[in-house]
Short mmCIF file of C-alpha atoms in Angstrom, two decimals:
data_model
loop_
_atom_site.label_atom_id
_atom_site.label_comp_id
_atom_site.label_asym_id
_atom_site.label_seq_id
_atom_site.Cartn_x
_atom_site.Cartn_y
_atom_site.Cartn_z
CA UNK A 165 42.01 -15.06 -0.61
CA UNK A 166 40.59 -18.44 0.76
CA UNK A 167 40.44 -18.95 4.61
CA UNK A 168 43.36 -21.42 5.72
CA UNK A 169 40.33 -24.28 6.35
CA UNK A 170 39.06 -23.58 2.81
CA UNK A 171 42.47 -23.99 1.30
CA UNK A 172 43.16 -27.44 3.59
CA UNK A 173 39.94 -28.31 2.02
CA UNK A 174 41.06 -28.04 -1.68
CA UNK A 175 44.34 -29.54 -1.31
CA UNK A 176 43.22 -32.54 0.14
CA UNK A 177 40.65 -32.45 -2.70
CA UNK A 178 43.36 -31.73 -4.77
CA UNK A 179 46.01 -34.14 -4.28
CA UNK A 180 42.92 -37.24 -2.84
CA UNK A 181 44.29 -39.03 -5.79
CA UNK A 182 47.94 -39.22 -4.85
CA UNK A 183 50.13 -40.63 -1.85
CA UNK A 184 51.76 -38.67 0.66
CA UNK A 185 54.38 -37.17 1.40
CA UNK A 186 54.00 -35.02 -1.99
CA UNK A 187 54.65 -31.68 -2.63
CA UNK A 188 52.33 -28.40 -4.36
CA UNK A 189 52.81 -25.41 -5.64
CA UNK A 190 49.62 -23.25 -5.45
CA UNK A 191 49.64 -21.18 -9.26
CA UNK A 192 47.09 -18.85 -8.29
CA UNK A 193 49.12 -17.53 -5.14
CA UNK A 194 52.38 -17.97 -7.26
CA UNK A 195 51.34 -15.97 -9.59
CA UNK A 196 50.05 -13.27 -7.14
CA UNK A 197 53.33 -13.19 -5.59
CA UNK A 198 54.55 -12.41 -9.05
CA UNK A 199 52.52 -9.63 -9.65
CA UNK A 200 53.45 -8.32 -6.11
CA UNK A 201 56.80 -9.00 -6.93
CA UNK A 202 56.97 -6.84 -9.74
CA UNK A 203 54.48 -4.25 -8.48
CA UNK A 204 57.24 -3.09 -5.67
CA UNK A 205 59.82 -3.31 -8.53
CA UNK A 206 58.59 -0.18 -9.98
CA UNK A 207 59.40 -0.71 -13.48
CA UNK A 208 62.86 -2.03 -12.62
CA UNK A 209 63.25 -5.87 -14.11
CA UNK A 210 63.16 -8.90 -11.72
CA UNK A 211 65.96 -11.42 -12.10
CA UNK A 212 64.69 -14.57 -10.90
CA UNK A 213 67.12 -16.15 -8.33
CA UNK A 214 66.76 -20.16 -9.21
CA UNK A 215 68.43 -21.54 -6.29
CA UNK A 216 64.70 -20.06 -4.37
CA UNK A 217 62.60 -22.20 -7.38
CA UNK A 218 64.34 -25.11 -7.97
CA UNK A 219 62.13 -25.94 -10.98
CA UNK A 220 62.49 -25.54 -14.41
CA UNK A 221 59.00 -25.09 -15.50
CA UNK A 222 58.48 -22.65 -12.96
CA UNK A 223 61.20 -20.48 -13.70
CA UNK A 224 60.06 -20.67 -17.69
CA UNK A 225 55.95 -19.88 -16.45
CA UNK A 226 57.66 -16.63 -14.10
CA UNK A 227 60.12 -15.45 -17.12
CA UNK A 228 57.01 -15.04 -19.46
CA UNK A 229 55.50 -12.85 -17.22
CA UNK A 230 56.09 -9.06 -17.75
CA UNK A 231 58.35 -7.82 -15.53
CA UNK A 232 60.53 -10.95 -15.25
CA UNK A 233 64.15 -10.75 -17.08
CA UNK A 234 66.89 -13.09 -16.69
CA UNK A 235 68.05 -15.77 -13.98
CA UNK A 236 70.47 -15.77 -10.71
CA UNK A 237 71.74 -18.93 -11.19
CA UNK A 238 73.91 -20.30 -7.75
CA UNK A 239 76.62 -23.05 -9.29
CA UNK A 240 78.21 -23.01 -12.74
CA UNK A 241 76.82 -26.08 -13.66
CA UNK A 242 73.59 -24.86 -13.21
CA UNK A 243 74.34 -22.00 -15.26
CA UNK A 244 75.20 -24.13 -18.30
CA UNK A 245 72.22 -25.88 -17.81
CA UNK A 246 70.02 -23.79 -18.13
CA UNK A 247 71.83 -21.43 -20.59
CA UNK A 248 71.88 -25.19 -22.98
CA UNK A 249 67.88 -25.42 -22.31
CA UNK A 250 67.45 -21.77 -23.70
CA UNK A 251 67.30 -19.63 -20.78
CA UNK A 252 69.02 -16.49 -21.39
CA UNK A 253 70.72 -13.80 -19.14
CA UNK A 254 71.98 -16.27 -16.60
CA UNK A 255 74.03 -14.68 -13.80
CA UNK A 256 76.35 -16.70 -11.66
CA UNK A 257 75.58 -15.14 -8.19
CA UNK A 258 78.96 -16.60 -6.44
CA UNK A 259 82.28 -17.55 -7.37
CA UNK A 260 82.97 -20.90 -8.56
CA UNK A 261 86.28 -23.69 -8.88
CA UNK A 262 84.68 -25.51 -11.35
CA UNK A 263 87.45 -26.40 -13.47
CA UNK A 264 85.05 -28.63 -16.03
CA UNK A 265 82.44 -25.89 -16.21
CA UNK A 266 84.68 -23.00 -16.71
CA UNK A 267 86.18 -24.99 -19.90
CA UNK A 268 82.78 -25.65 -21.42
CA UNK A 269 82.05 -22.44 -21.08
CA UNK A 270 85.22 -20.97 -23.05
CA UNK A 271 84.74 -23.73 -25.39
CA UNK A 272 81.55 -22.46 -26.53
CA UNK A 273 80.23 -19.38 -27.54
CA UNK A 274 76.58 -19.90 -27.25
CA UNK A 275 77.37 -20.53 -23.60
CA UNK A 276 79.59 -17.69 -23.05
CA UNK A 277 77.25 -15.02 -24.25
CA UNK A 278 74.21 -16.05 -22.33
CA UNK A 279 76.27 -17.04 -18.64
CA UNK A 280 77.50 -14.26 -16.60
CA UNK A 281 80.42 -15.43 -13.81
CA UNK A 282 80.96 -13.87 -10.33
CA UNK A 283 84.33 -12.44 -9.55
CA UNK A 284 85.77 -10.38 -6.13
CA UNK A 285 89.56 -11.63 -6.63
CA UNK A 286 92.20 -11.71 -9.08
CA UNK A 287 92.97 -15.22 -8.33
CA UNK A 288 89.67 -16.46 -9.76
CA UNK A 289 90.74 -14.83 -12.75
CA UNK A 290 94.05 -16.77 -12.62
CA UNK A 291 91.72 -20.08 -11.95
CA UNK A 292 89.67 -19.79 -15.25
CA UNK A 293 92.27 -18.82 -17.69
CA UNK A 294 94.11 -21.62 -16.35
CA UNK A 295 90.81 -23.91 -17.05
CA UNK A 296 89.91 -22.58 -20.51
CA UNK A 297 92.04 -26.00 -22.48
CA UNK A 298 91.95 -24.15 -25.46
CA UNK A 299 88.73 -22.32 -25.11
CA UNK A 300 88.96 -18.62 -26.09
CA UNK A 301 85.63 -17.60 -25.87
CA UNK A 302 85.60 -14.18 -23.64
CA UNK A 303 84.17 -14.76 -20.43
CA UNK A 304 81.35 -12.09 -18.93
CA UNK A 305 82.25 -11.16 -15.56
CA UNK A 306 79.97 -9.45 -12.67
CA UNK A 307 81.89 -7.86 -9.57
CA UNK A 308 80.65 -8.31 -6.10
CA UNK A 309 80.11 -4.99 -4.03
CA UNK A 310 80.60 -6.34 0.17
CA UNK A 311 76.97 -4.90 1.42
CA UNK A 312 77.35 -5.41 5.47
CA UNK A 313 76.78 -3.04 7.94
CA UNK A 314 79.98 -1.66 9.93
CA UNK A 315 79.70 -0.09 13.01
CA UNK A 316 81.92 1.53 15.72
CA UNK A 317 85.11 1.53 12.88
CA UNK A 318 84.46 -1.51 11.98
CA UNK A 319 84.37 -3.32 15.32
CA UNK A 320 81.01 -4.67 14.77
CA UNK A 321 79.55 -6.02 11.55
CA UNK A 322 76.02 -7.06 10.53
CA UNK A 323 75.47 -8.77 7.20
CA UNK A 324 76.54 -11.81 5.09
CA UNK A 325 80.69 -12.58 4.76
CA UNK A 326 80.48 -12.50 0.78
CA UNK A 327 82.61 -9.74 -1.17
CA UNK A 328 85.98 -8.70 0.26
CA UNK A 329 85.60 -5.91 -1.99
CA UNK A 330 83.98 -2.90 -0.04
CA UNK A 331 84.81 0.60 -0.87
CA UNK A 332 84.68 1.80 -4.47
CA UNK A 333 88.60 1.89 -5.17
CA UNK A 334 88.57 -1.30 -4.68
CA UNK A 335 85.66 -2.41 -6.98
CA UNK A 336 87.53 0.23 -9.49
CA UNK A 337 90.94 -1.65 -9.36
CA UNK A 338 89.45 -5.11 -9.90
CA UNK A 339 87.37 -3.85 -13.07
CA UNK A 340 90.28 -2.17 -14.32
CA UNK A 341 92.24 -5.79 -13.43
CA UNK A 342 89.85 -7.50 -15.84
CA UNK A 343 89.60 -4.85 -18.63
CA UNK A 344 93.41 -5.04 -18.88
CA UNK A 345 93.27 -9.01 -19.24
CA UNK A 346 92.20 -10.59 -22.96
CA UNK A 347 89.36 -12.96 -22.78
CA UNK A 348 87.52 -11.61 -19.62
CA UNK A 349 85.25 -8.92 -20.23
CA UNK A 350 82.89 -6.82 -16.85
CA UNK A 351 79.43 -6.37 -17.32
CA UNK A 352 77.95 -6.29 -14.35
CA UNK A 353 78.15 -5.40 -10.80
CA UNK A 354 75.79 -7.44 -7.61
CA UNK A 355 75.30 -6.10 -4.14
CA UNK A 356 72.75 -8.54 -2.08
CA UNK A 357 71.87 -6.82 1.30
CA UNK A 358 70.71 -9.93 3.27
CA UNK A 359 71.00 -8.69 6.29
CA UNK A 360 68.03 -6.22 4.97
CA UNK A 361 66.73 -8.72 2.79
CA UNK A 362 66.58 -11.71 4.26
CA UNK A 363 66.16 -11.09 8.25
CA UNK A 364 62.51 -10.41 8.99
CA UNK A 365 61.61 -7.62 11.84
CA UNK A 366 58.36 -8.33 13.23
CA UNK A 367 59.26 -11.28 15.28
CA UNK A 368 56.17 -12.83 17.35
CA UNK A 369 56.38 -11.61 20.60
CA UNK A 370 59.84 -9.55 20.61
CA UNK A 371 58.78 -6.15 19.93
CA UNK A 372 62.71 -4.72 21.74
CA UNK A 373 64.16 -7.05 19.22
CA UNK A 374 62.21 -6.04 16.20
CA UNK A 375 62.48 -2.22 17.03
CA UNK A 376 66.39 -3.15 17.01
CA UNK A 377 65.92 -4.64 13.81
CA UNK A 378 64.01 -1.81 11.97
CA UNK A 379 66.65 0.49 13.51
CA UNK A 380 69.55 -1.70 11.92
CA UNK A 381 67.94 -2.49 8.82
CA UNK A 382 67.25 1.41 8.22
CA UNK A 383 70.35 2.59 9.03
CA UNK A 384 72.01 -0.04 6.67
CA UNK A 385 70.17 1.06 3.82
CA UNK A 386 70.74 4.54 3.84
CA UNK A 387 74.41 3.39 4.22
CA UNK A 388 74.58 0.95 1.56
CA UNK A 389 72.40 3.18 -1.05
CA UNK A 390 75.55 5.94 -0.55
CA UNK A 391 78.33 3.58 -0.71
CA UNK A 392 76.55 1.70 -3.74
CA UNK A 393 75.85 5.19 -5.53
CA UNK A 394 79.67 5.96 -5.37
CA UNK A 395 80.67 2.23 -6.25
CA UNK A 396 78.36 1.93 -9.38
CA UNK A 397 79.92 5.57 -10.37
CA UNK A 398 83.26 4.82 -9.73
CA UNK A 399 82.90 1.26 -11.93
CA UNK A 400 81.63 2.73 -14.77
CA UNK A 401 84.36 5.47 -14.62
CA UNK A 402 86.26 2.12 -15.99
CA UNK A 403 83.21 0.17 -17.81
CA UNK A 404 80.99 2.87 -18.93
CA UNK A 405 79.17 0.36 -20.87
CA UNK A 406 78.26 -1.33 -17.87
CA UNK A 407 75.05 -3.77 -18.05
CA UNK A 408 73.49 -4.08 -15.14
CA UNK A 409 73.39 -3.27 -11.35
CA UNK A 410 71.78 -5.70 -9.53
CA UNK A 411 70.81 -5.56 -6.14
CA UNK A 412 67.62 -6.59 -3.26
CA UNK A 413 66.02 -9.86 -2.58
CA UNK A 414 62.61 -10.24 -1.38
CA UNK A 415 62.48 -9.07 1.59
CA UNK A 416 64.12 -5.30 0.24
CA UNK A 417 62.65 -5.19 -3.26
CA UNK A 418 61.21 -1.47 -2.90
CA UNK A 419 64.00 0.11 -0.73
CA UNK A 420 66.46 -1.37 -3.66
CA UNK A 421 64.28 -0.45 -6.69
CA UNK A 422 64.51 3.05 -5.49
CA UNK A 423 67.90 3.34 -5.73
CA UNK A 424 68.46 5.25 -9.12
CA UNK A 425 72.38 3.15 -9.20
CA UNK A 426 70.57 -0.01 -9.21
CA UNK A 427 68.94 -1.29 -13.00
CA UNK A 428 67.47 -4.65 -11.82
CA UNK A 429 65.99 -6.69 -8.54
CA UNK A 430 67.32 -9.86 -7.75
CA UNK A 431 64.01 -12.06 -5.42
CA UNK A 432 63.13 -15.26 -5.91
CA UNK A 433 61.81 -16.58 -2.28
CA UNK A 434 59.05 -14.43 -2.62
CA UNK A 435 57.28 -16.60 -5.38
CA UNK A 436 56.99 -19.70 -3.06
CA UNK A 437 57.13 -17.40 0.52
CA UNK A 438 58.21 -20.02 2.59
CA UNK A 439 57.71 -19.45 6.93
CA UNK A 440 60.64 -16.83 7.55
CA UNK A 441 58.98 -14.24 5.41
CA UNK A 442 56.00 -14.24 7.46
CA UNK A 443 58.09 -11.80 10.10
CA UNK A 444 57.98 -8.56 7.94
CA UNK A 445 56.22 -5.60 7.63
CA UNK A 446 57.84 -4.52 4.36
CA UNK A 447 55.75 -7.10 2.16
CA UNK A 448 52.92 -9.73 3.12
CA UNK A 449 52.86 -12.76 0.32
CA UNK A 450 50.50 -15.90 0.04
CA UNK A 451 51.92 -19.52 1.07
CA UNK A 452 52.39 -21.35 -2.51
CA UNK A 453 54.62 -24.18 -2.35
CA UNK A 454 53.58 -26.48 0.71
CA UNK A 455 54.31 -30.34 1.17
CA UNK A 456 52.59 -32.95 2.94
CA UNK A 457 53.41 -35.63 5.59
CA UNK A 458 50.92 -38.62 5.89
CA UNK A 459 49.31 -39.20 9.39
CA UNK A 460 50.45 -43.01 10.24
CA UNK A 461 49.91 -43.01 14.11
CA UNK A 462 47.64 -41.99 16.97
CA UNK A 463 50.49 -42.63 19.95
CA UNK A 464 47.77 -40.69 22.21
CA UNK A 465 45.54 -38.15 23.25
CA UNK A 466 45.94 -34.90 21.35
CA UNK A 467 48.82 -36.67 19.29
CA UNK A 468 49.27 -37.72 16.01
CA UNK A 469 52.56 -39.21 14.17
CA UNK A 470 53.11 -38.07 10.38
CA UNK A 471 55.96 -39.72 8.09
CA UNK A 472 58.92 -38.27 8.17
CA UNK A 473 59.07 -34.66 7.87
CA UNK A 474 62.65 -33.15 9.21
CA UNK A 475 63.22 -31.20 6.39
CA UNK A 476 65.76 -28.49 7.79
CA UNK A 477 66.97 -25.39 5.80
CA UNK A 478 70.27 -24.28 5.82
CA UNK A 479 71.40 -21.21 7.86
CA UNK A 480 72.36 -20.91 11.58
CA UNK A 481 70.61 -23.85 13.67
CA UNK A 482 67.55 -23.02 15.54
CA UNK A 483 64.29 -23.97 15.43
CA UNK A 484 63.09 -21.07 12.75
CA UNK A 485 64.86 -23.67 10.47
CA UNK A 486 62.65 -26.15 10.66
CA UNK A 487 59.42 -26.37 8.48
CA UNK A 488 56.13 -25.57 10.54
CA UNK A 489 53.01 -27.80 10.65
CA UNK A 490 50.65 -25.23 8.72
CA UNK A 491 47.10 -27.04 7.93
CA UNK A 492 45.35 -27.98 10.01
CA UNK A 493 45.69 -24.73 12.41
CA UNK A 494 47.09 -25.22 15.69
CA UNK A 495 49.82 -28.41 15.36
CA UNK A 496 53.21 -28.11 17.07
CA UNK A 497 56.58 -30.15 17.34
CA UNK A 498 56.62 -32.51 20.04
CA UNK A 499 59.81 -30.26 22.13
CA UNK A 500 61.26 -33.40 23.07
CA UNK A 501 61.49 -34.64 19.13
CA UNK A 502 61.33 -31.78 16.72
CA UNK A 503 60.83 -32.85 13.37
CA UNK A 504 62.05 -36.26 12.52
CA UNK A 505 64.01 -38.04 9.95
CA UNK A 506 61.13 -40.81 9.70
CA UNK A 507 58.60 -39.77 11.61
CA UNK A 508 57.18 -36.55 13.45
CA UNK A 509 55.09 -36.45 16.51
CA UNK A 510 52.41 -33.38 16.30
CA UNK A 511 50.55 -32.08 19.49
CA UNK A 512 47.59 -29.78 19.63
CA UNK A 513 44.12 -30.01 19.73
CA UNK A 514 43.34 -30.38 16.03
CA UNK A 515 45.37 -33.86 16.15
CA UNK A 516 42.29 -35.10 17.48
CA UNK A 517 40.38 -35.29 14.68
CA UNK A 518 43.10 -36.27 12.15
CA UNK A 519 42.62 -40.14 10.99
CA UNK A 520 45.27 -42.15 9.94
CA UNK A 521 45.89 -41.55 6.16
CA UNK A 522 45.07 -37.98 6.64
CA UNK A 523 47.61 -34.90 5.50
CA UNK A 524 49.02 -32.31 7.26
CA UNK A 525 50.56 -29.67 5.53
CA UNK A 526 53.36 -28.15 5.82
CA UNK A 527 55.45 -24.92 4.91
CA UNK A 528 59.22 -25.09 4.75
CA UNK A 529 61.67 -22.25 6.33
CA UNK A 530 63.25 -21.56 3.05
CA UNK A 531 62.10 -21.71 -0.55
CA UNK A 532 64.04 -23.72 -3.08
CA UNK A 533 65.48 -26.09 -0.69
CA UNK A 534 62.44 -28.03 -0.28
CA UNK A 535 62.80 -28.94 -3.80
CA UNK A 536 66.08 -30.95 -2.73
CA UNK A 537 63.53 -33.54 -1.08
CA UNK A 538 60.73 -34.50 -3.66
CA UNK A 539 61.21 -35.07 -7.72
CA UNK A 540 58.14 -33.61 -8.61
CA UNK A 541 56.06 -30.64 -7.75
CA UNK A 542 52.24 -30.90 -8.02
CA UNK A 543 50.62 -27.58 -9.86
CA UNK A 544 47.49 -26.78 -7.66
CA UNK A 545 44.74 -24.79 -9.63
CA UNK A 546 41.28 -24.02 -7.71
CA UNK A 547 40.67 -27.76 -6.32
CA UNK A 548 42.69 -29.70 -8.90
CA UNK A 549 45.65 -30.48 -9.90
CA UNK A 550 46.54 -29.58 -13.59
CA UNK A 551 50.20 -30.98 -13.84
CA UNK A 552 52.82 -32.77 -11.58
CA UNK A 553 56.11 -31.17 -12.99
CA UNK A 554 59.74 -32.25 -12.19
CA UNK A 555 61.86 -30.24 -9.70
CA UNK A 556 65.97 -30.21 -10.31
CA UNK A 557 65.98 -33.23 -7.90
CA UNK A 558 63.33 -35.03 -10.16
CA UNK A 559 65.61 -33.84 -13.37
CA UNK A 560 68.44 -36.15 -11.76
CA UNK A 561 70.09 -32.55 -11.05
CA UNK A 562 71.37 -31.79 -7.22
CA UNK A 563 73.92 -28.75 -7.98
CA UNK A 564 74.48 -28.58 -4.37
#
């Protein structure tokens, strides 16, 4: 692995060519984080989760790895969009009221054997029969298993509000709801433990609030990998032809994949491992999607101005939202601006060698959502790049 000055070095090299603010994607630590991916898999297959990619040539260069099988796909009309441009085993990770979509899909059986829909309520049932118009294609159905932590009876919860359904009764009634309805039929069952997941616990400089968050995290899994045993067994007491069990994310992939109820790992994030995976002990991954600003004023001393730049992710407000400055070493946010919708003031010592028309890079909180700001991803291999390739945005696609 390069030293963080070596790699500044080759993206500017790189990109010297093209204007800033652009975006990369580094293939050599992309494809690491692949293999890393996979490696704490264990032999369990990795559904790619698109909403962290954003990019259909990326998701098509990860899929032909071995290893890789199928997409998470987050709206409907994703899903049909990339089940029409030959991507296969597309699961719908949340519900949708998508009248349109939910008619194409009935209409068509191409469509209706490779997309998978997400269901926790009888009423979403009642909302796509009553969108078929005429369609009578059956429609594949996954049920959502409510993952979060409950403590002191219930009183205090940790984890994601997804899933009403909790306890394995309940995912039992709901599959035997669908079996006994024509045209729906279940295949599948998701549990996504963000709270394990998704929530780092090696926070700079908080070791009390880390230790709380190992603790936590621990205690959920053990939890969750009883309840999910007993929910998976209790499903397939109805569907014993049951497809899939997916569960994880990045953050959890070997703690899931060791679960013997669980067939297949849901991560995406960890291709691109954006700046709120860098608080975890359970994984380390290499930056590979970065963007860069354009240096267009010197207000000072130990100051430099970039274009534009405030890029948030979603998620609770804070400021482990906001992209950090990431090459050179050693820039930080102005307090009393943050990052800006035009411009960004950066303070530290290495602004004092930074020239107008120089880059700073950048690595964004999240993953996929920095795709939702440039049209076109530029493939980084060694000190060149290879390919500029179109993200959803550049596609004329914004799902969400």
């Amino acid at each position: 692995m390069n030293s963080p000055a070596a790699d500044r070095a080759r993206y500017d090299r790189a990109t010297a060519h093209l204007d800033a603010p652009l975006a990369i994607v580094d293939l050599e630590a992309f494809d690491a984080n692949a293999d890393d991916l996979v490696r704490r898999a264990g032999g369990k297959p990795v559904r790619v989760a698109s909403k962290s990619v954003r990019c259909r040539a990326l998701l098509e260069r990860v899929l032909a790895r071995p290893g890789f099988a199928g997409i998470m796909s987050y709206t409907l009309a994703e899903s049909l969009w990339l089940a029409r441009s030959g991507f296969e085993e597309v699961l719908l990770a949340y519900p949708s009221a998508d009248r349109a979509g939910f008619g194409e899909l009935a209409n068509d059986a191409k469509l209706a054997a490779a997309v998978t829909v997400m269901v926790d309520d009888p009423a979403q049932l009642e909302l796509i029969d009553g969108a078929r118009d005429g369609g009578g294609e059956e429609i594949r159905v996954c049920l959502e298993l409510d993952t979060a932590l409950r403590l002191l009876g219930g009183r205090i919860r940790v984890g994601a509000r997804r899933s009403p359904l909790r306890e394995p009764e309940q995912l039992a009634a709901l599959a035997r709801t669908v079996a006994a309805r024509p045209g729906f039929r279940v295949v599948g069952l998701m549990a996504y433990e963000g709270h394990v997941a998704g929530v780092g616990d090696a926070l700079a400089g908080r070791p009390l609030r880390s230790r709380a968050i190992r603790l936590m995290q621990g205690a959920a899994r053990r939890e969750l990998a009883a309840r999910r045993a007993e929910v998976v067994a209790a499903v397939r007491a109805v569907v014993p032809d049951l497809e899939f069990v997916n569960g994880g994310g990045t953050g959890s992939v070997q703690q899931t994949a060791a679960e013997d109820a669980v067939t297949e790992i849901a991560a995406g994030s960890g291709l691109y491992v954006p700046r709120l995976f860098d608080n975890y002990t359970s994984f380390s991954g290499r930056p590979a999607a970065l963007f860069a600003q354009p240096v267009v004023r010197r207000p000072g001393v130990g100051v430099v101005t970039v274009l534009g730049g405030g890029y948030p992710a979603s998620g609770a407000a804070g400021p482990d939202r906001l992209p950090v400055p990431y090459l050179p070493q050693g820039l930080r946010y102005d307090p009393q601006e943050g990052a800006g919708e035009v411009q960004t003031p950066l303070l530290g010592s290495p602004a004092g060698d930074l020239l107008i028309g120089d880059r700073v890079w950048f690595r964004h909180a999240k993953a996929g959502e920095l795709c939702e700001r440039f049209d076109t991803l530029h493939l980084v291999e060694g000190d060149r790049v290879t390919e500029g390739v179109p993200t959803y945005r550049g596609e004329g696609r914004t799902f969400l």
